[in-house]
Short mmCIF file of C-alpha atoms in Angstrom, two decimals:
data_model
loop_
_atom_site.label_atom_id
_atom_site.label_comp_id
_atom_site.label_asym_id
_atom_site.label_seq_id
_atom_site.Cartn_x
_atom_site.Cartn_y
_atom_site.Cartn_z
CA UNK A 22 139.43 194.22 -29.59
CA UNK A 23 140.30 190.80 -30.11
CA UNK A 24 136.86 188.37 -32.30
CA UNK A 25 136.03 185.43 -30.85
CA UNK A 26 135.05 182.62 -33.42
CA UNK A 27 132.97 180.12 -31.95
CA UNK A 28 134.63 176.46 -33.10
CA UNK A 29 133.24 173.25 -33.75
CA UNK A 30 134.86 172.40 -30.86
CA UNK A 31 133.57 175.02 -28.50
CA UNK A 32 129.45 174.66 -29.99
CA UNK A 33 129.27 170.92 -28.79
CA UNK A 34 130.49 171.82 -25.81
CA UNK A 35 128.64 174.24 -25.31
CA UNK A 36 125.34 171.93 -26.20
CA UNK A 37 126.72 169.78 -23.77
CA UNK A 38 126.34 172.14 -20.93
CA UNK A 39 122.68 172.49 -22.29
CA UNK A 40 121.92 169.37 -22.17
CA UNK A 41 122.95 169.12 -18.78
CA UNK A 42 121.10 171.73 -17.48
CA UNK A 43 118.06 170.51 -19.42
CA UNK A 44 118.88 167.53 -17.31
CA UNK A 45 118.83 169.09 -13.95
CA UNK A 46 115.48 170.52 -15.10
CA UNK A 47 113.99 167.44 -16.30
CA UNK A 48 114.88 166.09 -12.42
CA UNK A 49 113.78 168.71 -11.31
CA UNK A 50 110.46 168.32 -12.67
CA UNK A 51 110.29 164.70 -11.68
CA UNK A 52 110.58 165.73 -7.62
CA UNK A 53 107.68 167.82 -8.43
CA UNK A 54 105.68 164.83 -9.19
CA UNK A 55 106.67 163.66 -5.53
CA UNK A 56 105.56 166.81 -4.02
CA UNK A 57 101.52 165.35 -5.37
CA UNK A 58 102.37 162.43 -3.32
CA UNK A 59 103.19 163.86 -0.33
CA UNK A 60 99.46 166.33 -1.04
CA UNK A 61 98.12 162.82 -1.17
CA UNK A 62 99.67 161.84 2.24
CA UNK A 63 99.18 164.85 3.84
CA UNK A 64 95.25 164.93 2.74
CA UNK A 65 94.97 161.32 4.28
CA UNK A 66 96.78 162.62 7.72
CA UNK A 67 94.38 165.53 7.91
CA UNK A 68 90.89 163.12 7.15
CA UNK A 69 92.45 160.58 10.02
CA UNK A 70 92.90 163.16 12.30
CA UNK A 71 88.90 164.49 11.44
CA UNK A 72 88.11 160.82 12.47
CA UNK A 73 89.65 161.48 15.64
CA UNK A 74 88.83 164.71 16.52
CA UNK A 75 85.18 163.13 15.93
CA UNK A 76 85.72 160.44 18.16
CA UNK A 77 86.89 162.32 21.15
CA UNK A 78 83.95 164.58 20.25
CA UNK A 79 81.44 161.53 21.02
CA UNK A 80 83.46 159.97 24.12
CA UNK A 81 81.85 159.72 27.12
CA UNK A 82 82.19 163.12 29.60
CA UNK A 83 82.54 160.27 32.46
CA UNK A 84 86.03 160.49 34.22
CA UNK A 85 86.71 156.89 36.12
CA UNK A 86 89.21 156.90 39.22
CA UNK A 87 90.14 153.43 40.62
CA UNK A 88 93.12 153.82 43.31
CA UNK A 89 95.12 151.91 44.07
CA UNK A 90 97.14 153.23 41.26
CA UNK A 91 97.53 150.55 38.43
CA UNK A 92 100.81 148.13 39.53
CA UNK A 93 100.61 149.45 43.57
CA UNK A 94 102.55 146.83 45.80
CA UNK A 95 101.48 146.88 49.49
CA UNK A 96 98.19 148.37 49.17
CA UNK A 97 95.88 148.41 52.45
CA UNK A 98 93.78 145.60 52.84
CA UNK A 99 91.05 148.28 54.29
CA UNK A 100 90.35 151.21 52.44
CA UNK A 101 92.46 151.79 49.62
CA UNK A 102 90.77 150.02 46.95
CA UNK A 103 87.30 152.40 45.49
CA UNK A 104 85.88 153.34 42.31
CA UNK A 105 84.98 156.95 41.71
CA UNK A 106 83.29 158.89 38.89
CA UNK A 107 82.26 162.08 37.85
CA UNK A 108 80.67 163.59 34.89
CA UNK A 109 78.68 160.28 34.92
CA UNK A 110 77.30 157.26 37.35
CA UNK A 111 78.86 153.56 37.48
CA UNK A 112 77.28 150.89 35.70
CA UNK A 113 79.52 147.81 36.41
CA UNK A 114 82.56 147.14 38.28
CA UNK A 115 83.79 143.76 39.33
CA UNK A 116 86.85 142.78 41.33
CA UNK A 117 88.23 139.52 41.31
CA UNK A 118 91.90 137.84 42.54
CA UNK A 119 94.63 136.35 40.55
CA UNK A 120 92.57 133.19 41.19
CA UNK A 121 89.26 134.56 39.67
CA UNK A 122 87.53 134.86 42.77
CA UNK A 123 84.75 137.36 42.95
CA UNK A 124 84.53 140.41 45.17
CA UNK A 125 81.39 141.60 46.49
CA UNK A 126 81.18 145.24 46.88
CA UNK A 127 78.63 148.23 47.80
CA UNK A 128 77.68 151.06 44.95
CA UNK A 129 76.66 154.13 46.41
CA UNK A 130 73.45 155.45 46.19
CA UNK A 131 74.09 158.01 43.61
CA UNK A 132 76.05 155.28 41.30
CA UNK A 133 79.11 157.82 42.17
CA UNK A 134 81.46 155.34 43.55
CA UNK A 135 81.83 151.96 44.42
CA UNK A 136 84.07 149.49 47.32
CA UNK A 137 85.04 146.36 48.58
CA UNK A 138 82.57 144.66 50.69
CA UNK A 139 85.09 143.54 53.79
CA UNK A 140 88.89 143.48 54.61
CA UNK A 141 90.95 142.12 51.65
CA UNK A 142 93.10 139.66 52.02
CA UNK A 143 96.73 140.17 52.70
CA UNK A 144 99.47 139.03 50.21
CA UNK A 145 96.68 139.11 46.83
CA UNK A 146 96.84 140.60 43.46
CA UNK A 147 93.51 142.30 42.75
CA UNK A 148 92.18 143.37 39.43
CA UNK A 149 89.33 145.68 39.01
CA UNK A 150 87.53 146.84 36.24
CA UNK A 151 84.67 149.51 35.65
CA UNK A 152 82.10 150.95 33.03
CA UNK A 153 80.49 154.01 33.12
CA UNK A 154 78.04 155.79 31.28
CA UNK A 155 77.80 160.20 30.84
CA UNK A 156 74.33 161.96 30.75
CA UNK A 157 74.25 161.01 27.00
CA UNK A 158 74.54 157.20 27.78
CA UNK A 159 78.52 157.36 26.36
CA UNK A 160 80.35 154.59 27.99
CA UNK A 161 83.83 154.76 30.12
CA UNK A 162 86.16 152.25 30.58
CA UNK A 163 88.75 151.61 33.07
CA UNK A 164 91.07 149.28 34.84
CA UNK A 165 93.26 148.44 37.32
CA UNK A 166 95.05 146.04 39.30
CA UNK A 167 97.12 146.20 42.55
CA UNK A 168 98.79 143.63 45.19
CA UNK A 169 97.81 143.98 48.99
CA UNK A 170 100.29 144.60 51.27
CA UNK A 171 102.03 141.23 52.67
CA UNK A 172 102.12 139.76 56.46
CA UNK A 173 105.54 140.38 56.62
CA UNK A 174 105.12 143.50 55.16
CA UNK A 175 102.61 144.44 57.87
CA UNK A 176 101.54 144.35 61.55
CA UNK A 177 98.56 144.19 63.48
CA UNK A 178 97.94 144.91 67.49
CA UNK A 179 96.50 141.97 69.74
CA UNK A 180 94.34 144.02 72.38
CA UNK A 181 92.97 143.42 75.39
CA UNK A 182 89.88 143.74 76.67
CA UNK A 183 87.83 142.45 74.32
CA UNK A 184 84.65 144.63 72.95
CA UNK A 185 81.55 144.32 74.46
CA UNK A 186 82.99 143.54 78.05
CA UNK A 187 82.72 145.14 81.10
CA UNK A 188 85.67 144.97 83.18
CA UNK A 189 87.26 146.37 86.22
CA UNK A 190 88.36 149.34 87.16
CA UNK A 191 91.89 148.73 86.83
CA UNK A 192 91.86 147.23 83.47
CA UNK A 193 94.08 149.19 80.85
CA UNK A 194 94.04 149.13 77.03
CA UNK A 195 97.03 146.45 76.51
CA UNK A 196 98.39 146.39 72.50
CA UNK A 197 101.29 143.64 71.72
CA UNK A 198 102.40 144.06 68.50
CA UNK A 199 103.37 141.58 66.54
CA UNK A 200 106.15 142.84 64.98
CA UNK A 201 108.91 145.51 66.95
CA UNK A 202 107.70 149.45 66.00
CA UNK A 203 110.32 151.70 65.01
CA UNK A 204 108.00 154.95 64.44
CA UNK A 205 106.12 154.82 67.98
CA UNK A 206 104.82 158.41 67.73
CA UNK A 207 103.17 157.74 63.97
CA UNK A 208 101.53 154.25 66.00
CA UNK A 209 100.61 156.08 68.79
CA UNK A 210 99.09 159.00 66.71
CA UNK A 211 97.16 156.18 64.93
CA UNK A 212 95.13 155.01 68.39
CA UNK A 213 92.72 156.69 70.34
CA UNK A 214 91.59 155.61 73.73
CA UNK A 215 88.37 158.14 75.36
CA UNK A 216 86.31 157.18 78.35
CA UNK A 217 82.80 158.85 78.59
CA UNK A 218 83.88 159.70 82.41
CA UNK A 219 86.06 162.31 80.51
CA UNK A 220 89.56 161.07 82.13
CA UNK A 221 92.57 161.93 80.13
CA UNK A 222 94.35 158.55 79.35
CA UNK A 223 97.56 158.55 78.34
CA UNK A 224 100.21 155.92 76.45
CA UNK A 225 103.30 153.97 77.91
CA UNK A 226 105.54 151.64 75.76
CA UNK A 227 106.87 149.28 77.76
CA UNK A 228 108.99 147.81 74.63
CA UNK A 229 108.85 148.27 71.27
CA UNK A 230 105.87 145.88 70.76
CA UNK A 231 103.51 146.21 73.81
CA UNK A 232 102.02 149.93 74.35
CA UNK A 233 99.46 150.07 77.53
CA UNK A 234 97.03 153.29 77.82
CA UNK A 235 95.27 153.63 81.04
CA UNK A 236 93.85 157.81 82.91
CA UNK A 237 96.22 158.83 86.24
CA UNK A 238 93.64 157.16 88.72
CA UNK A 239 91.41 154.33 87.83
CA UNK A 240 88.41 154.18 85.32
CA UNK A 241 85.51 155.63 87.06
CA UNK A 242 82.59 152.95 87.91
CA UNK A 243 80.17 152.66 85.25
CA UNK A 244 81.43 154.43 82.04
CA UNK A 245 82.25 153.38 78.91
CA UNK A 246 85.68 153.45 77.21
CA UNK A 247 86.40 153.25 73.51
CA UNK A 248 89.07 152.30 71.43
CA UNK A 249 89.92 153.24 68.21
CA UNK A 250 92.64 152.14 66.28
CA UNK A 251 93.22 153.83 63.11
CA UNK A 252 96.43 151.94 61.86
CA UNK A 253 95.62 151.26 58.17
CA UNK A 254 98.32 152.35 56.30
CA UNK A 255 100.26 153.88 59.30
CA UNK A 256 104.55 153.04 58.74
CA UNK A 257 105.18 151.43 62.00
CA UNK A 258 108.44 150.23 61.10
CA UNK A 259 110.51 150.67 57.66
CA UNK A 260 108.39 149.02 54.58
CA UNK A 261 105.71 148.05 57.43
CA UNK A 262 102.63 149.06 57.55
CA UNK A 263 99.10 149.00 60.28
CA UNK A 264 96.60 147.13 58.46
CA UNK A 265 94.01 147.42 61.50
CA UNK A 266 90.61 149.34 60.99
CA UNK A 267 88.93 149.04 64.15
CA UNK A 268 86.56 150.67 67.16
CA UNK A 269 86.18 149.10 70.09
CA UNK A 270 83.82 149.41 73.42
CA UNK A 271 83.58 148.19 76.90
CA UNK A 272 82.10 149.02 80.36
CA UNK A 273 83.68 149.71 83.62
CA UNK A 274 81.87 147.56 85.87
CA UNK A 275 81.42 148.33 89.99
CA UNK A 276 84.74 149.88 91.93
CA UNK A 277 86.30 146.56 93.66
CA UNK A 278 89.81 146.89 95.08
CA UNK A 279 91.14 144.02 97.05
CA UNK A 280 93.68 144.72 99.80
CA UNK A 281 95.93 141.62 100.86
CA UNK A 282 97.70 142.36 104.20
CA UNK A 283 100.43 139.28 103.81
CA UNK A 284 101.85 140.45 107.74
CA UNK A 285 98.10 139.78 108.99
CA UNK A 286 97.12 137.29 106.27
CA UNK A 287 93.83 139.02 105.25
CA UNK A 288 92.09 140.19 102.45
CA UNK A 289 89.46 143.16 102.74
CA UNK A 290 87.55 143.52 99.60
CA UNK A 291 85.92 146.67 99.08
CA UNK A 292 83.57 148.34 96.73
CA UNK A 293 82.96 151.60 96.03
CA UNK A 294 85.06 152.88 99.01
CA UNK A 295 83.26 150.49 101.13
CA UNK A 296 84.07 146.87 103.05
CA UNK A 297 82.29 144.30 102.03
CA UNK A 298 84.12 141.65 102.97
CA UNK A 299 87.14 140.22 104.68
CA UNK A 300 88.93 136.80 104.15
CA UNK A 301 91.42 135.00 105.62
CA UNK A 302 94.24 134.12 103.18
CA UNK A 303 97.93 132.46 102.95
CA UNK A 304 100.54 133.90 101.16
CA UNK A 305 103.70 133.51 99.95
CA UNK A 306 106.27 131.65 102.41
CA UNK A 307 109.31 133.51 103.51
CA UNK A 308 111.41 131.91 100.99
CA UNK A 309 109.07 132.46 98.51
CA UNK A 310 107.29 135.59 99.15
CA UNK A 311 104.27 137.63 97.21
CA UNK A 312 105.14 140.67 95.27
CA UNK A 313 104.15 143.60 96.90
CA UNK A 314 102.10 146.38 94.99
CA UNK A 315 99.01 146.93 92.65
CA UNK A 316 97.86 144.10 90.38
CA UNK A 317 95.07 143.63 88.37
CA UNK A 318 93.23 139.94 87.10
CA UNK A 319 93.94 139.54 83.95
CA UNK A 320 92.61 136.14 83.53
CA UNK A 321 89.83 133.59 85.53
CA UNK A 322 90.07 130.00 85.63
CA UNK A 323 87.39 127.29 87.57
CA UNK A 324 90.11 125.05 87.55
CA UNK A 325 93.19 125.17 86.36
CA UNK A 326 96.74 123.38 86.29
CA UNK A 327 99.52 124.59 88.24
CA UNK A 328 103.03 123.31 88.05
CA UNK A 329 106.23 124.67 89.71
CA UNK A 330 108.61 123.90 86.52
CA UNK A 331 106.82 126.38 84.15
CA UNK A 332 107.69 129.08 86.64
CA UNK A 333 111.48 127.90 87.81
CA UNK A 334 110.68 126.14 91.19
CA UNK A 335 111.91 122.69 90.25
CA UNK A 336 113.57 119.36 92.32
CA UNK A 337 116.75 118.35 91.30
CA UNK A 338 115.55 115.79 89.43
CA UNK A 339 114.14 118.74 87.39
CA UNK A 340 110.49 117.96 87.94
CA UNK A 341 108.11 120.86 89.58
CA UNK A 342 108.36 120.99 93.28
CA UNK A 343 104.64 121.13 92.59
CA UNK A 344 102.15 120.00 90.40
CA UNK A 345 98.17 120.32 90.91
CA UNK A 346 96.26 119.84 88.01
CA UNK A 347 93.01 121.07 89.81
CA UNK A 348 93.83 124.23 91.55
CA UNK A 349 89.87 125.54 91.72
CA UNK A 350 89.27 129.76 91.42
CA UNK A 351 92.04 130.93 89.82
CA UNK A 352 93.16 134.39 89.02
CA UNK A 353 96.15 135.52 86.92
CA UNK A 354 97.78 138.71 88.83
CA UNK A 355 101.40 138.61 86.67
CA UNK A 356 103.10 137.21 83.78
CA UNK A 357 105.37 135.54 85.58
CA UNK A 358 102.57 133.12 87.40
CA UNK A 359 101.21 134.86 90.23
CA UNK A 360 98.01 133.69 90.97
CA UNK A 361 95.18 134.54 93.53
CA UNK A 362 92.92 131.08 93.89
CA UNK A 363 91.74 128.18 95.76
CA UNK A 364 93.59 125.85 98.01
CA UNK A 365 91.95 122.75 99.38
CA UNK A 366 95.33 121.04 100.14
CA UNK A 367 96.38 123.78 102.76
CA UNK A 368 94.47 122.72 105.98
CA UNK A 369 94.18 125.36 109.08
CA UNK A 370 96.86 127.84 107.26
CA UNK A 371 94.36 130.45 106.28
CA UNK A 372 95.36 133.51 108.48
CA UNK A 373 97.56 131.87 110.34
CA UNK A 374 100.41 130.99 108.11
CA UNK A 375 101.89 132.14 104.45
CA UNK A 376 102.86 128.91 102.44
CA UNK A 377 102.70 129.34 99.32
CA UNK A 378 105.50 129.85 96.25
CA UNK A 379 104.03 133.56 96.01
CA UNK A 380 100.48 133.06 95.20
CA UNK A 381 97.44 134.24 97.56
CA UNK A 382 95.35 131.50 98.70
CA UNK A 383 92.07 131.39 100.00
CA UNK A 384 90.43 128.13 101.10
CA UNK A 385 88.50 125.93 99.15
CA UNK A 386 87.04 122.40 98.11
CA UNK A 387 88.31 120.16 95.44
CA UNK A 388 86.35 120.38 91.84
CA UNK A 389 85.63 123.73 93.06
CA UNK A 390 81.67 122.77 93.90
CA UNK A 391 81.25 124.72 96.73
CA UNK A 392 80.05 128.30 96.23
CA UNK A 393 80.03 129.00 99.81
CA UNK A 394 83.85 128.62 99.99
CA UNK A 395 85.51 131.85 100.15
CA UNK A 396 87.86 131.66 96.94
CA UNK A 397 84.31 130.92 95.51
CA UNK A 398 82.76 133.45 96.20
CA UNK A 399 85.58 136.16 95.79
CA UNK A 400 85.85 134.42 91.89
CA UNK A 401 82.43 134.68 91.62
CA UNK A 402 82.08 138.25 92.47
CA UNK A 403 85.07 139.74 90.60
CA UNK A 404 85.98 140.79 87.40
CA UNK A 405 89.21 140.75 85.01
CA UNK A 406 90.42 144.81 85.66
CA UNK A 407 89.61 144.48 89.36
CA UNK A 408 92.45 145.35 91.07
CA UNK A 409 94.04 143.21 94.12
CA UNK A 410 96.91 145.34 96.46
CA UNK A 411 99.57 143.36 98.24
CA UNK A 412 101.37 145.27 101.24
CA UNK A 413 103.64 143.83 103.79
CA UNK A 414 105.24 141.36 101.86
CA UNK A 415 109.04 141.17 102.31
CA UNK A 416 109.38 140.88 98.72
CA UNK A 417 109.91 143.83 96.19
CA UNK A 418 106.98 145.73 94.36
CA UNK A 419 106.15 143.71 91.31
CA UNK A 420 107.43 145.53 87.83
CA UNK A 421 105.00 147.33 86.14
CA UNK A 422 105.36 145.23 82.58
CA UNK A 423 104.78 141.85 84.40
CA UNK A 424 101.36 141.63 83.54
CA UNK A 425 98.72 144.23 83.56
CA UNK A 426 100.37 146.36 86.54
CA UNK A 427 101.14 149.91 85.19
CA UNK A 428 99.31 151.38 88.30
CA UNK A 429 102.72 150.82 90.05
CA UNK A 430 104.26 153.90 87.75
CA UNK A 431 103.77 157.69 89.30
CA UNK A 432 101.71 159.85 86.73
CA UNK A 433 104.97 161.00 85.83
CA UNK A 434 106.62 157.89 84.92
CA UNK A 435 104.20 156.51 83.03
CA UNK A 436 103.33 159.84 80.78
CA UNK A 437 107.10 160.10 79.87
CA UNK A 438 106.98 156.57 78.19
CA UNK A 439 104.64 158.20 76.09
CA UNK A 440 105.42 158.84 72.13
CA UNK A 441 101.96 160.76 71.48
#
């Protein structure tokens, strides 16, 4: 076996190697001073998250809900803005504008929840913020804010008749909305006509902006009809939006249907089924005669102007072949400018000729003074919704969109321009 001898040589380097590893230990011992640090840290993460964890143990049990969500964009200027809690009751909330401005609102009763006053206004930023307290007295905070849905971002339905009238029985609900409706069915679904005589009604769109809804036969005398339109938030069109809350009433007054006879040149007014009256009356010349068919008054007038240009009958020089700016006891039957009123131009015509550019006359004074005249007294005892029946006219039936005259539509016709 071959001895080794350990050299000079080999015992330093072999002290070396020591050394080093004494080294390695020594670092070694150094990271272990880090690993007291990092106790340290680890002691201060565990007391900061005893502060929390004592902090969410006192919060307040009170949960606050304000919708719109925070940052909404074409919010409903009806009912989307409210304040709910539970787990606690509301002690303060205040809404105010961009601007500052103040919003009143109502808490409930049982400090549960809390809204808007009125309608909002359209096109505003609104910022809302609420406190609550828990059973404990803990207080909640929260906050919100939220822009209201823009004009032309929204539409709204012009109606006719007005609440609290009583009208004829021909009168229909009339909507014209003010912007075209794409989704007619989600519209429709949003309004509600009901008459307390029980009649079904039903919806026609004549266009994509005017929707009438009127029963198969007219209202019956003496009930009440309501309206409600639930639009709010209804998508009538893409990125448009109903912004109309509403309920409206009115009465059906007496059952008065006027029949003009434009071969005989009489009227015989009747109501309830039975003749009260009969006038004589001029009608529309033979170049320019009366529509035929079922109208109803839409609007009354003492005295009103009348002249030819507005409706096309001009002169060559352009001006209106006529122009009375006192025509006493008129009636609007049609868009287009038929008229039933007064005439105290037309001397010894009534029932004996037709004259007229399509309107019904009946005779009359000037400055419509005279209640004993016969266009006074038929304005004086009718109603907008009565309904006025031309027959024997050479003319055409009138079209059921110009003005208020849907009763010239079968049942049939008129329920399959329905999108309910």
């Amino acid at each position: 076996m071959e001895k080794r001898v350990m050299t000079d040589s080999k015992r330093r380097r072999g002290l070396a190697a020591a050394s080093v590893l004494l080294g390695g230990v020594l670092v070694l011992s150094a990271c272990s001073d880090g690993d007291k640090d990092a106790s340290a840290d680890s002691s201060k993460t565990s007391q900061a998250q005893e502060v929390d964890k004592a902090a969410a143990e006192d919060a307040s049990e009170a949960q606050i809900a304000i919708k719109p969500k925070n940052g909404a964009t074409n919010a409903s200027i009806n009912n989307d803005a409210k304040v709910t809690v539970t787990k606690g009751k509301l002690t303060e909330v205040t809404m105010t504008t961009a601007a500052g401005d103040t919003v009143k609102g109502t808490l409930s009763a049982d400090g549960t929840s809390w809204q808007p006053a009125g309608q909002l206004e359209r096109s505003t930023t609104y910022k809302i913020n609420a406190t609550a307290k828990d059973s404990k007295g803990r207080e909640a905070h929260e906050n919100s804010s939220f822009t209201t849905v823009s004009p032309a971002n929204s539409f709204i339905g012009n109606f006719t008749p007005e609440d609290g009238s009583t009208v004829g029985v021909g009168m229909p609900v009339s909507i014209n909305f003010n912007k075209a409706i794409t989704d007619k069915k989600a519209v429709q679904d949003g309004i509600t006509v009901t008459s307390s005589s029980g009649q079904q009604v039903a919806g026609h769109w004549f266009n994509s902006q005017r929707l009438d809804l009127r029963p198969e036969d007219y209202w019956q005398g003496g009930s009440t009809v309501t309206l409600k339109l639930a639009l709010d938030g209804v998508e009538g069109a893409d990125g448009v939006f109903g912004v109309q809350q509403k309920t409206v009433t009115f009465k059906i007054g007496r059952n008065q249907v006027s029949t003009v006879d434009a071969q005989t040149k009489t009227m015989t007014v009747t109501q309830d089924g039975k003749t009260i009256k009969t006038i004589p009356i001029s009608a529309g010349s033979p170049d320019n005669p009366t529509y035929n068919g079922r109208m109803v008054i839409s609007e009354k007038y003492k005295e009103t102007r009348m002249n030819g240009a507005t409706v096309g009958f001009t002169d060559d020089d352009g001006k209106g072949e006529y122009d009375i700016k006192d025509v006493p006891h008129a009636m609007r039957l049609s868009t287009s400018g038929t008229f039933i009123h007064g005439n105290y131009w037309g001397k010894g015509i009534f029932g004996t000729a037709n004259t007229s550019h399509g309107c019904v006359g009946l005779a009359d004074v000037k400055g419509a003074g005279d209640p004993g005249q016969p266009a006074a007294w038929f304005y004086n005892n009718s109603l907008i919704g009565d309904v006025v029946v031309v027959k024997n006219s050479p003319d055409k039936t009138i079209t059921p969109d110009n003005g208020l005259n849907g009763w010239n539509m079968s049942w049939a016709e008129w329920t399959a321009g329905s999108a309910g």
